[in-house]
XYZ file of C-alpha atoms in Angstrom:
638
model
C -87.610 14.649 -17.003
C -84.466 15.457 -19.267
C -81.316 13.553 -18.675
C -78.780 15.259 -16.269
C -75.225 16.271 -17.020
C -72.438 14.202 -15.080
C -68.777 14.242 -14.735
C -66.904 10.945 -16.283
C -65.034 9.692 -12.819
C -62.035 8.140 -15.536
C -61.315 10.779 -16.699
C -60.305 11.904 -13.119
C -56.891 10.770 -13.751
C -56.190 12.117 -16.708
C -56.560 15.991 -15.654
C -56.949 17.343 -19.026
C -57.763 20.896 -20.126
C -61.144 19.448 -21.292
C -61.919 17.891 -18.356
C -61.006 21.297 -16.673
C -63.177 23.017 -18.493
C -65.825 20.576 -18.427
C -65.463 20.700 -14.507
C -66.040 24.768 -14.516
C -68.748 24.544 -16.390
C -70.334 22.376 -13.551
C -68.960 25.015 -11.393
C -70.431 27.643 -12.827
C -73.532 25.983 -12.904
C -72.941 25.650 -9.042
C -72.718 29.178 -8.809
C -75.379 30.278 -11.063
C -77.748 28.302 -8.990
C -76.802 29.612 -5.783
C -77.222 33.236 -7.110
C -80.799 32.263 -7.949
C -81.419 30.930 -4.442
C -80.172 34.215 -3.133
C -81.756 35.935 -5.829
C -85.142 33.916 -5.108
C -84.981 34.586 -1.433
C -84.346 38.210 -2.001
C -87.691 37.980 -3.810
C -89.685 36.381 -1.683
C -88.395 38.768 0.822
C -89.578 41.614 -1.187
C -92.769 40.029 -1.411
C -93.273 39.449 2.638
C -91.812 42.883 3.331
C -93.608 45.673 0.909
C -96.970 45.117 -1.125
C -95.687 47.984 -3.377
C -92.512 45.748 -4.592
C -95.050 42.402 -4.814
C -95.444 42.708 -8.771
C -92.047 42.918 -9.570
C -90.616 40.589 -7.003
C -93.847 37.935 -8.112
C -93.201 38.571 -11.422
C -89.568 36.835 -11.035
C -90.981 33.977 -8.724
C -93.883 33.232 -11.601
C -90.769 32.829 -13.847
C -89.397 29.330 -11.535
C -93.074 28.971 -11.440
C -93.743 27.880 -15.332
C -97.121 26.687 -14.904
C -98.487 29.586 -13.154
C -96.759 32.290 -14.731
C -99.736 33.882 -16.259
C -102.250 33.166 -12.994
C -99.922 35.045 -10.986
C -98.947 37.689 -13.316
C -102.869 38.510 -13.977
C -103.680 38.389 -9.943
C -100.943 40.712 -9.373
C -100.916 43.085 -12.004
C -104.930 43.945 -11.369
C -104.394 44.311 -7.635
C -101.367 46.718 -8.929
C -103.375 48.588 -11.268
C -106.705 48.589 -8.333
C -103.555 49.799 -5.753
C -102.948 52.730 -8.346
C -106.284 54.063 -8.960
C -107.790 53.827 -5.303
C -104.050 54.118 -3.166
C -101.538 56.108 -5.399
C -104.024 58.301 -7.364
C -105.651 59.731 -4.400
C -102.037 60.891 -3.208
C -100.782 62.050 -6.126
C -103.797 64.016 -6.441
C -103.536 65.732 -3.324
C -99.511 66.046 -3.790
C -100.325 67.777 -7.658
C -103.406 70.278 -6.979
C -103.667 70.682 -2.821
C -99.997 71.058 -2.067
C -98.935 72.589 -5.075
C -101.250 74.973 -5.090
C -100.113 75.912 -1.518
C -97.043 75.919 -2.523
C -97.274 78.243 -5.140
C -99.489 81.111 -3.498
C -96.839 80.524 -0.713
C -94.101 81.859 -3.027
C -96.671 84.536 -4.318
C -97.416 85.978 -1.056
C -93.999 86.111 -0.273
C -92.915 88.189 -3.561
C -96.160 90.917 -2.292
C -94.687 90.997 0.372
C -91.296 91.921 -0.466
C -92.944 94.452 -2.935
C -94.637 95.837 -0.308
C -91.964 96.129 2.313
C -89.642 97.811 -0.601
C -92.312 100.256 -2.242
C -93.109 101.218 2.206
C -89.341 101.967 2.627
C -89.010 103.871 -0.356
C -92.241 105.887 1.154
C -90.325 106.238 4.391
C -87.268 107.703 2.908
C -89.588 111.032 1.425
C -87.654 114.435 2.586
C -89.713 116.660 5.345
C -87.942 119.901 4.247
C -87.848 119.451 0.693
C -91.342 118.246 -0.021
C -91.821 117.404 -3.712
C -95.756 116.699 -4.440
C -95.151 115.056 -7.423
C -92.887 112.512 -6.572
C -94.717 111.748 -3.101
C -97.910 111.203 -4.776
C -95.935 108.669 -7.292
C -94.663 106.961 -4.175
C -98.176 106.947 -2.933
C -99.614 105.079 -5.741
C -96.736 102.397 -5.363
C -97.400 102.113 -2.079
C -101.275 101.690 -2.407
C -100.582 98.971 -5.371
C -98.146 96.927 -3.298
C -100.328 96.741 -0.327
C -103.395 96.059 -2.361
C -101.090 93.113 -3.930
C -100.140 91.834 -1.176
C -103.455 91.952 0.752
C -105.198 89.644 -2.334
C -101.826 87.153 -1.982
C -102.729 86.814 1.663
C -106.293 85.690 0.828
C -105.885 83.487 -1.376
C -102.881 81.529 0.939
C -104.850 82.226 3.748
C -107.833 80.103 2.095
C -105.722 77.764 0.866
C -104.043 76.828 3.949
C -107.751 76.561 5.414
C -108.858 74.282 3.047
C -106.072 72.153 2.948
C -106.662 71.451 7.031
C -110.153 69.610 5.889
C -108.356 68.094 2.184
C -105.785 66.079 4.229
C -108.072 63.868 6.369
C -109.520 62.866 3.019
C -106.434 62.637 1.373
C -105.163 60.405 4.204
C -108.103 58.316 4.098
C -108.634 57.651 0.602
C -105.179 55.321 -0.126
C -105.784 53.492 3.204
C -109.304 52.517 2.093
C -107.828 51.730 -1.482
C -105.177 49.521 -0.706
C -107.713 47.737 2.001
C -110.304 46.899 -0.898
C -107.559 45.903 -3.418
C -105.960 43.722 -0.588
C -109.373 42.102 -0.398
C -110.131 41.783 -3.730
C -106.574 39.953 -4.656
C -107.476 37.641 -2.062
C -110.802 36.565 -3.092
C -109.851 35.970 -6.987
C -106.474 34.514 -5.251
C -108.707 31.721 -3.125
C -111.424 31.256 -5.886
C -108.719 30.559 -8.287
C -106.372 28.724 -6.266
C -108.826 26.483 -4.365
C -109.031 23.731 -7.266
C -105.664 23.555 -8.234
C -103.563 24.130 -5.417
C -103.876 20.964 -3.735
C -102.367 19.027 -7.318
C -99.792 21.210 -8.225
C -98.158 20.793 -4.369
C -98.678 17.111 -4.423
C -97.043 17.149 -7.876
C -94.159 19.170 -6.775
C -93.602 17.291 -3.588
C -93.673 13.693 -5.739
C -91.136 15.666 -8.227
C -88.926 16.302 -5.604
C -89.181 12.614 -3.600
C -87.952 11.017 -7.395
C -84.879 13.826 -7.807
C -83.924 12.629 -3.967
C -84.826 8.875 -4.882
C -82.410 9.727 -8.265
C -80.050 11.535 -6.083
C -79.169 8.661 -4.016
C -78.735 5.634 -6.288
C -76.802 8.099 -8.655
C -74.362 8.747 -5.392
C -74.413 5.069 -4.557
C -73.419 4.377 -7.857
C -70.720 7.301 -7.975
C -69.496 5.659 -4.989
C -69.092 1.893 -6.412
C -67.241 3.586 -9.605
C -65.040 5.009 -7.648
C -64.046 2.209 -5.239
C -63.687 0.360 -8.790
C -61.442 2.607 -10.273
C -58.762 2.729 -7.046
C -59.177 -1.203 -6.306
C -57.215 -1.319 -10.021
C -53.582 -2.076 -10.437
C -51.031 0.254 -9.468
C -50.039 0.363 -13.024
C -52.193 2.628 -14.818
C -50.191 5.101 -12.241
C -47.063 3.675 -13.346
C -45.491 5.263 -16.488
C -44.316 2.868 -19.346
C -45.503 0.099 -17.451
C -45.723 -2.276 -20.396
C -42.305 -1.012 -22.335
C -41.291 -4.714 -22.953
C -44.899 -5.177 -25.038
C -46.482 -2.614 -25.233
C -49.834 -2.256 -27.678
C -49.341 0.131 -29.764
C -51.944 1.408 -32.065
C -50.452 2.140 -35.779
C -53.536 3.496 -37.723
C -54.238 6.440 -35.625
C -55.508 9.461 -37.176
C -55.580 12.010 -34.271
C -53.882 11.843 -30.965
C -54.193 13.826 -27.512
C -51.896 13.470 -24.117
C -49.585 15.300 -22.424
C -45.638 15.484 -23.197
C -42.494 17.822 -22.655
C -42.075 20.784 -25.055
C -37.850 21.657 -25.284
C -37.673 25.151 -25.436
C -33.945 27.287 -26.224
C -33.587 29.522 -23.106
C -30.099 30.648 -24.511
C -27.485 29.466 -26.755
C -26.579 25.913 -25.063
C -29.257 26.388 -22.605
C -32.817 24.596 -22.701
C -36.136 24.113 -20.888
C -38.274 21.481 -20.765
C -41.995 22.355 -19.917
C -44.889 19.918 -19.847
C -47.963 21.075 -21.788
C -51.260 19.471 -23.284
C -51.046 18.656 -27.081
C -53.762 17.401 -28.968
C -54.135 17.056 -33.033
C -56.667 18.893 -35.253
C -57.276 17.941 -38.901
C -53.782 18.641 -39.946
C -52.570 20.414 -36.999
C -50.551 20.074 -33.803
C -52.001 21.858 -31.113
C -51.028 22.961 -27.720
C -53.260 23.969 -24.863
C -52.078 24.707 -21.755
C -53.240 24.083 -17.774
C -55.830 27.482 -17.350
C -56.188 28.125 -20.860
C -60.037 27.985 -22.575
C -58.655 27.019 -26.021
C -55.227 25.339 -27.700
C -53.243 27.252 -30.079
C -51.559 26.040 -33.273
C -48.141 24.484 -32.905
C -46.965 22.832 -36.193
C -48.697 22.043 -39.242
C -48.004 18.556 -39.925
C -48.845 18.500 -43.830
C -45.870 16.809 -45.908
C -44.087 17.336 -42.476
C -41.612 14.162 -41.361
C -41.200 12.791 -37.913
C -38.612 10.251 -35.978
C -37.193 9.191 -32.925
C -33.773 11.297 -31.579
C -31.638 11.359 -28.629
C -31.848 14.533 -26.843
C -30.370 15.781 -23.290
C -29.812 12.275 -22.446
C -33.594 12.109 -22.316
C -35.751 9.019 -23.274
C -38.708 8.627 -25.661
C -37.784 12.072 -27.719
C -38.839 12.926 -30.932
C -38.545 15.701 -33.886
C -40.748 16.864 -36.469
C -39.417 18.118 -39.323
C -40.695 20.532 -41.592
C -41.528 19.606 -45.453
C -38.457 21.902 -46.604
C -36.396 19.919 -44.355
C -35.772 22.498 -41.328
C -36.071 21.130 -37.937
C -38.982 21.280 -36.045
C -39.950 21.244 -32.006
C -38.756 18.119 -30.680
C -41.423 16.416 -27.783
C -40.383 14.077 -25.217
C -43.520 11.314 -24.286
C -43.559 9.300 -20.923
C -43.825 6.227 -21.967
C -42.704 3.960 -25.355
C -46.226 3.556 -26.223
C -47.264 6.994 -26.003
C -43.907 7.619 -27.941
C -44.623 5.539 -31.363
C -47.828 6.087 -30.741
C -47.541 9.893 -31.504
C -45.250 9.099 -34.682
C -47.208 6.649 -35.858
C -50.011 9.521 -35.672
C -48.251 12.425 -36.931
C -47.042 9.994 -39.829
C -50.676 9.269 -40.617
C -51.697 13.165 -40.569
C -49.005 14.411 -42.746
C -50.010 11.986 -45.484
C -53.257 14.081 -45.322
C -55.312 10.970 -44.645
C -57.766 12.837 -42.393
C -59.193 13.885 -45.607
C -60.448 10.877 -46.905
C -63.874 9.567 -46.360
C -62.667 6.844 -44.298
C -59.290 7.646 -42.548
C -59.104 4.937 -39.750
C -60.051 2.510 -42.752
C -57.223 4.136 -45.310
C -54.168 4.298 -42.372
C -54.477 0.632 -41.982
C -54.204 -0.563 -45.941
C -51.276 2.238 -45.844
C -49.209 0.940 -42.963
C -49.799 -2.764 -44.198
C -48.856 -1.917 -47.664
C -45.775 -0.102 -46.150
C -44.867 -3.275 -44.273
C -45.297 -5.538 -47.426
C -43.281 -3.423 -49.639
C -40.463 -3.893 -47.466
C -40.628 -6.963 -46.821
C -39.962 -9.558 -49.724
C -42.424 -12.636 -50.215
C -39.087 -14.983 -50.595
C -36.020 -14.704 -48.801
C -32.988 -13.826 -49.750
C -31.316 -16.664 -49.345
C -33.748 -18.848 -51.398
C -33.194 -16.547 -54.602
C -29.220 -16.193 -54.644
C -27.116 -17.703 -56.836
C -23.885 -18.485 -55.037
C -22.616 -17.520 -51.395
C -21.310 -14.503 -52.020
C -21.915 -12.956 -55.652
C -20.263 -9.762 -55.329
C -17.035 -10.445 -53.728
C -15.369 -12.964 -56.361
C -15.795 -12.596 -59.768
C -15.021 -15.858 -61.018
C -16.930 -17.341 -58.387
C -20.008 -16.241 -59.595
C -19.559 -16.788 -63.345
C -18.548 -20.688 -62.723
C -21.345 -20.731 -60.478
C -23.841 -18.917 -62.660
C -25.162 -22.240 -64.281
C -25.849 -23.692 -61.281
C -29.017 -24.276 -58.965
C -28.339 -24.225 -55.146
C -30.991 -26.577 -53.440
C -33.050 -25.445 -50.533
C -32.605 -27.552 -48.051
C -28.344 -26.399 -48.548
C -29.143 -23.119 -47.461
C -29.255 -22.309 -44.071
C -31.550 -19.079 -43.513
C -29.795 -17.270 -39.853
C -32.659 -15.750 -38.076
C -32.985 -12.129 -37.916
C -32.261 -12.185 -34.266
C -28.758 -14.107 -35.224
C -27.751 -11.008 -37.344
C -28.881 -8.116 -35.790
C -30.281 -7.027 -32.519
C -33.926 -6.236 -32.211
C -34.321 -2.265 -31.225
C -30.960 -1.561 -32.654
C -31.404 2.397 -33.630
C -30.935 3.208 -37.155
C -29.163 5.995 -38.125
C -30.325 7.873 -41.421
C -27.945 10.491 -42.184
C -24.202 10.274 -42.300
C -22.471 10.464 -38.921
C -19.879 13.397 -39.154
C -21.103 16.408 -40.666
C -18.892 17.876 -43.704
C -16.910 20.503 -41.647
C -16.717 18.218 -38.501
C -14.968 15.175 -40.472
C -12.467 17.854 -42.677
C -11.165 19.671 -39.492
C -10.419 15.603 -37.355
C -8.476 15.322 -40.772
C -6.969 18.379 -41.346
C -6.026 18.830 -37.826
C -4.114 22.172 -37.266
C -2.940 22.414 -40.471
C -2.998 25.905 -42.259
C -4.666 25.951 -45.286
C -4.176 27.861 -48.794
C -7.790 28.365 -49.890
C -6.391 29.590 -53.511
C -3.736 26.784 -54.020
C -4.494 23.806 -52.052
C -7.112 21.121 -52.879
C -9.353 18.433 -51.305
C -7.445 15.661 -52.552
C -4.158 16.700 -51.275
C -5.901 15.769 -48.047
C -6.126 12.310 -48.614
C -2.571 11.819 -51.285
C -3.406 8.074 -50.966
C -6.223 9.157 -53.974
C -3.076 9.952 -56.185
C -0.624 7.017 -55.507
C -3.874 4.462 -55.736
C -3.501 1.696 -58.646
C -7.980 1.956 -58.454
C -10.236 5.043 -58.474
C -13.623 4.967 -59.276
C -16.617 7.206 -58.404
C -20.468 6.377 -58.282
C -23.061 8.716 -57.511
C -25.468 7.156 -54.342
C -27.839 8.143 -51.956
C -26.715 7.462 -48.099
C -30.262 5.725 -46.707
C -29.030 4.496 -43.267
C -26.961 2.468 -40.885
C -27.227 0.329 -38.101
C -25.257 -1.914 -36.085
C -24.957 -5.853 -36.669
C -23.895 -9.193 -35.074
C -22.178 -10.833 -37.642
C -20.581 -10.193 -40.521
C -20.046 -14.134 -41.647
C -22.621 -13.775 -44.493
C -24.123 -11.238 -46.766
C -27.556 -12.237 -44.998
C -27.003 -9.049 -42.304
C -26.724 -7.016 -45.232
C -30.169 -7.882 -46.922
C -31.509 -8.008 -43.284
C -29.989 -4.696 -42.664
C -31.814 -3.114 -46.082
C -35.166 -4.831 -44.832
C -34.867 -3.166 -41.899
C -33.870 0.162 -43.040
C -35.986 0.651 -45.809
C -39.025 -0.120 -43.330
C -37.920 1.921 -40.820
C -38.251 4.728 -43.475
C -41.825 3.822 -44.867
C -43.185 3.400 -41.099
C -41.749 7.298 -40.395
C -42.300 8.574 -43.384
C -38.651 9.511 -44.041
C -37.535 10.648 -47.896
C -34.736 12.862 -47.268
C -31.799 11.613 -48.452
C -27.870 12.364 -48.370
C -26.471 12.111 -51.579
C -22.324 12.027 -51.823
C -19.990 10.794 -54.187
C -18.298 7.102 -53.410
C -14.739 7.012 -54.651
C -13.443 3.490 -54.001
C -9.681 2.808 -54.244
C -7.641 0.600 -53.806
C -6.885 1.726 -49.885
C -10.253 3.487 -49.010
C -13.569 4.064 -49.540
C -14.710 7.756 -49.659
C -17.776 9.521 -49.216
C -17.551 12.998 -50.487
C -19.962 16.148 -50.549
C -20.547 16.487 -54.304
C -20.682 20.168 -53.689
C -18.046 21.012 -51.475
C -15.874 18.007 -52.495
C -15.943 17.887 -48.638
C -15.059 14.111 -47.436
C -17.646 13.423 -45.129
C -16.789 9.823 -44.264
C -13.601 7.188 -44.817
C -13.521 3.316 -44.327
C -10.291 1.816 -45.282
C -11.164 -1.031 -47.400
C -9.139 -3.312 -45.255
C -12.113 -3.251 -42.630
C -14.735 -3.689 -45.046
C -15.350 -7.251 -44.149
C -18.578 -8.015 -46.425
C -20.301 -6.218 -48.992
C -23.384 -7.370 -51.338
C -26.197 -5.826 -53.648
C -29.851 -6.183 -53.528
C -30.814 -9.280 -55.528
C -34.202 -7.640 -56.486
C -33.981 -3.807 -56.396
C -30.189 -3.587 -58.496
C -29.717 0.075 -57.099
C -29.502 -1.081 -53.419
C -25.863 -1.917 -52.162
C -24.782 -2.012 -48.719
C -21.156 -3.222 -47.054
C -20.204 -4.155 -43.332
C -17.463 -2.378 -41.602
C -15.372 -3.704 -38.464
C -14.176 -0.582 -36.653
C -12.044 -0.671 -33.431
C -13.533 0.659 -30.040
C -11.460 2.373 -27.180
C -12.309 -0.363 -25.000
C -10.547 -2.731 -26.841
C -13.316 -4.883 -28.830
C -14.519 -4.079 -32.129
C -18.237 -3.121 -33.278
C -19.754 -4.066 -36.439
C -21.713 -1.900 -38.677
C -23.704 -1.999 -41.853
C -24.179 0.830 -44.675
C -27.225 0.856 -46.994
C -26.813 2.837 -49.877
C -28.688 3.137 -53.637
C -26.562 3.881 -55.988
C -27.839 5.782 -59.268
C -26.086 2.640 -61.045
C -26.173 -1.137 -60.520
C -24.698 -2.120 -57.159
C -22.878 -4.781 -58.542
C -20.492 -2.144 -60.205
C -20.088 -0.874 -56.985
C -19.426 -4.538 -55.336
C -17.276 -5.516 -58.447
C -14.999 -2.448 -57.490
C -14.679 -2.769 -53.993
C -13.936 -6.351 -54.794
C -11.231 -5.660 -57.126
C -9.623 -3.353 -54.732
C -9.315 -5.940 -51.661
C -7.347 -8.458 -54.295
C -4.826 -5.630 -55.211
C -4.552 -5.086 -51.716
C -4.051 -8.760 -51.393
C -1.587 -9.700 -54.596
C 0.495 -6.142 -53.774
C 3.092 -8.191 -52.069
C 3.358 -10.451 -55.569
C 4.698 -7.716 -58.448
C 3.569 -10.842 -61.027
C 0.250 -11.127 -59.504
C -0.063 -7.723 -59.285
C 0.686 -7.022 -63.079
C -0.996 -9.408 -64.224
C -3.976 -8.394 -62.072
C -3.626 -4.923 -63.811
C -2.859 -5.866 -67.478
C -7.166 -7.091 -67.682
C -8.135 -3.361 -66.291
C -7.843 -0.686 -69.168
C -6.524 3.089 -68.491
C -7.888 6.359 -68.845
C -5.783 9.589 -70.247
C -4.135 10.288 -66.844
C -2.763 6.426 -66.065
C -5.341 5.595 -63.708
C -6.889 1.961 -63.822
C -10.589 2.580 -64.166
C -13.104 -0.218 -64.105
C -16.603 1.517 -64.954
C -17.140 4.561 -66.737
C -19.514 5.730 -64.285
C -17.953 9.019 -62.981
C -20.414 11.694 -61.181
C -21.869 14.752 -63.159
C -24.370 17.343 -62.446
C -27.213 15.109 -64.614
C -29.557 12.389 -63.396
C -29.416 9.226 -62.481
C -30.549 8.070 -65.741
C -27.896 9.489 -67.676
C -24.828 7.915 -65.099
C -26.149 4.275 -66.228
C -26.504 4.639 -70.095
C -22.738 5.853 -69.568
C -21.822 3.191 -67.972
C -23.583 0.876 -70.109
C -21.841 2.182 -72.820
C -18.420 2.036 -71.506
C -19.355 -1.559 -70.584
C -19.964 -2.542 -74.087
């Protein structure tokens, strides 16, 4: 017998639109079998109630009846055809020639009749006083014709009539005796063919049906024991984000399916949250929802981007982001698994590795080469040179000829300098318009004669100004800002972050460090989008193995009365040490200000440019590439 269909009891709990349609598919089967019951009983009905409906009726039962299909159908279709020549011939017969015939001479005696009773009144209406021999003999002759019509019409329905009194006891007869012999007939074949066979075929179709009851019941027994099985487990596959201090996630995914929260814009501050079925295609995002027989497309996640964001003060959120950076939908899971389990996914489909031969095979080199990039072989405490490279100067060139042992080192844990699940933040914090209106407060402004700097005057009475072109990559917040390990441990974990999520967009401003501030400006609205006074930069260091990566703590105040720590990782389109030297020089005019000797001599080793100011590296921002900024500044530097 073939294998029968079943319902998966796990997937119960899960409720999805497959399993819903899976489930009316069962149900339709339900139904479609009890319209064939009904259908079969109407049949058999047929079959008990009229011999005239047995063929067709039969012919429907031999169907369920595979075996004896063509037995059945021969039996009944020869005591049909001996039914129509000795049963329905005989009547139809007598119905064509007897009763038609009557019929007809019927209306033919009537129309004499009618002739006659017309031509005899037209006689009757002949004048006494004005006799006219010519017109009564006319009248005569009509009157003769019509009679002598109707007087042959009578005959011949008179003898018809009197023959059809002795052709209807025949006619009677004959389809009784008919459908006797045929009944007798069908019997005999029926018995002579039956006899042998009969007895196996019921035996076989009562053993049939003992094994699908037999069947029945250990596949219900064993329904039964699932099911206690899967409510005896643990109250925590009910429980969402059971496990969200460990949970095992699953990196390499390729395709992903599970329900989550759709925000939808009712209005202009006003939102909806609705909880739909989403499941990924190839390079799709699909959504399906409760009723529906297919999923429709949602987002095509080719090239797209995807990370983590706070929304509504709701947990687990996430956006996609189109390739041409516009936002996307943003999706809300229920758990943190099911959360970086869907970026990790969407990650893995934009990079268009469902194509390959072997996805599952390709995410997981990907997403360990990802890691490994990011993550250097040595620390960075066992490759630097002295403590602090970047902030002194003449530090680091006396201590350029020596070797720092390993064992002097002490390595801080990553733990010791920053948090683990601190969110990283990869775009600048104020937007352009935001940060120029908290500065320009309420301020009129001259669009034709005032400019961006007169925002800031500090820029014109600084002793330092230099600009470098960088790329804003993320920040975070630290622990400690004691050594320039947070930084490096700050760029590890940034630069991870944005190989995991596939993140390339970057912000690219101008940095003007001073000797008061630094500045990041929009290089084309010359829009300051962020300022740190140098006083609260409190470290500040540059990759030891990638040159173009500089980051700097900053200690900020908080309204409650502490202060928070916070690291920026930047790449700079020049070395970062030009960057570090800078800031560095800026902090010791800051510090020898209050000594006018210092001070001078301090700015007697810095040369000037045409307008007075003290200019360190000739590394100012233009409208070229990166490229072109460093052989500048290598230049000036020689």
């Amino acid at each position: 017998m073939p294998a029968v269909d079943k319902l998966l009891l796990e997937e119960a709990l899960q409720d999805s639109p497959q399993t819903r349609s899976l489930l009316s598919v069962f149900e339709e089967d339900a139904g479609t079998l009890t319209d064939y019951t009904n259908q079969l009983l109407q049949a058999m009905q047929r079959v008990y109630g009229a011999q005239n409906e047995m063929c067709l009726a039969t012919q429907q039962l031999s169907k369920q009846l595979l075996a004896y299909e063509k037995q059945l159908n021969v039996l009944h279709t020869e005591l049909a055809k001996q039914l129509a020549d000795t049963m329905v011939l005989p009547i139809i017969q007598f119905r064509e020639k007897d009763l038609t015939e009557v019929s007809t001479l019927k209306d033919l005696f009537g129309l004499a009749s009618n002739e006659h009773d017309l031509s005899m009144a037209k006689y009757s209406r002949l004048s006494k006083k004005k006799e006219n021999e010519k017109v009564k003999t006319e009248v005569v002759k009509e009157v003769a014709a019509a009679r002598r019509k109707q007087h042959l019409s009578s005959l011949q329905y008179y003898c018809a009539l009197n023959a059809l009194q002795y052709r209807k006891r025949v006619a009677m007869m004959e389809p009784l005796l008919g459908f006797a012999h045929g009944q007798i007939n069908f019997f005999k074949k029926g018995a002579e063919m039956f006899s042998q066979s009969m007895d196996s075929f019921l035996t076989s179709v009562a053993d049939m049906v003992q094994s699908i009851q037999v069947e029945l019941e250990a596949e219900a027994e064993k329904m039964r024991v699932s099911q206690q099985e899967l409510l005896s487990l643990d109250d925590s596959v009910y429980t969402p984000d059971f496990d969200v201090a460990t949970p095992q996630i699953n990196r390499n995914l390729i395709q992903k399916a599970g329900y989550l929260n759709l925000r939808n814009k009712t209005g202009l501050v006003t939102t909806t949250w609705e909880r739909l079925y989403f499941f990924t295609q190839g390079g799709n995002l699909m959504c399906q929802p409760r009723g529906a027989v297919a999923g429709g497309l949602i987002q095509d996640l080719d090239n797209c981007s995807v990370m983590a964001v706070d929304c509504e003060d709701r947990r687990y959120c996430f956006q996609i982001t189109t390739p041409n950076g516009k936002a996307g939908i943003i999706l809300q899971a229920e758990s943190r698994k099911e959360n970086e389990e869907w970026i990790c996914a969407i990650n893995n489909i934009s990079r268009q590795i469902y194509l390959t031969d072997n996805p599952e095979a390709v995410a997981i080199k990907l997403n360990q080469t990802a890691l490994q990039a990011v993550t250097p072989i040595t620390s960075f405490a066992k490759k630097q040179e002295s403590p602090c490279p970047s902030q002194n100067l003449k530090n680091s060139e006396m201590e350029n000829d020596k070797i720092v042992p390993e064992a002097a080192v002490i390595i801080p844990k990553a733990e010791q300098l920053i948090a683990p699940g601190t969110p990283i933040q990869f775009d600048i914090v104020l937007p352009a318009t935001e940060f120029l209106d908290q500065n320009r407060g309420s301020r009129r402004i001259n669009p034709f004669g005032e400019t961006e700097d007169e925002t800031f005057p500090e820029a014109e009475d600084s002793l330092l100004q230099q600009m470098f072109v960088v790329r804003f990559l993320g920040s975070m917040a630290v622990k400690t800002d004691n050594t320039p390990e947070v930084i490096y441990e700050a760029m590890r974990q940034v630069l991870a972050a944005r190989a995991i999520h596939n993140i390339f967009r970057t912000t690219e401003s101008h940095l003007m460090v001073t000797s008061q501030t630094l500045r990041l400006i929009d290089p084309q609205t010359q829009v300051t989008r962020a300022n740190f006074e140098l006083t609260s930069v409190t470290q500040f260091a540059a990759h030891q193995e990638n040159k173009r990566l500089v980051g700097f703590v900053v200690r900020m105040p908080e309204s409650t009365g502490g202060e928070s720590l916070s690291t920026y990782v930047f790449e700079s389109n020049s070395e970062g040490e030009k960057i570090c030297y800078a800031i560095n020089l800026g902090k010791e005019i800051i510090e020898v200000q209050k000594d006018p000797e210092a001070l001078a001599q301090l700015m007697l080793s810095i040369p000037l440019t045409n307008d007075g100011k003290y200019v360190l590296l000739n590394d100012q921002p233009d409208d070229s590439d990166g490229s072109s900024s460093e052989n500048r500044g290598a230049e000036s530097e020689a």
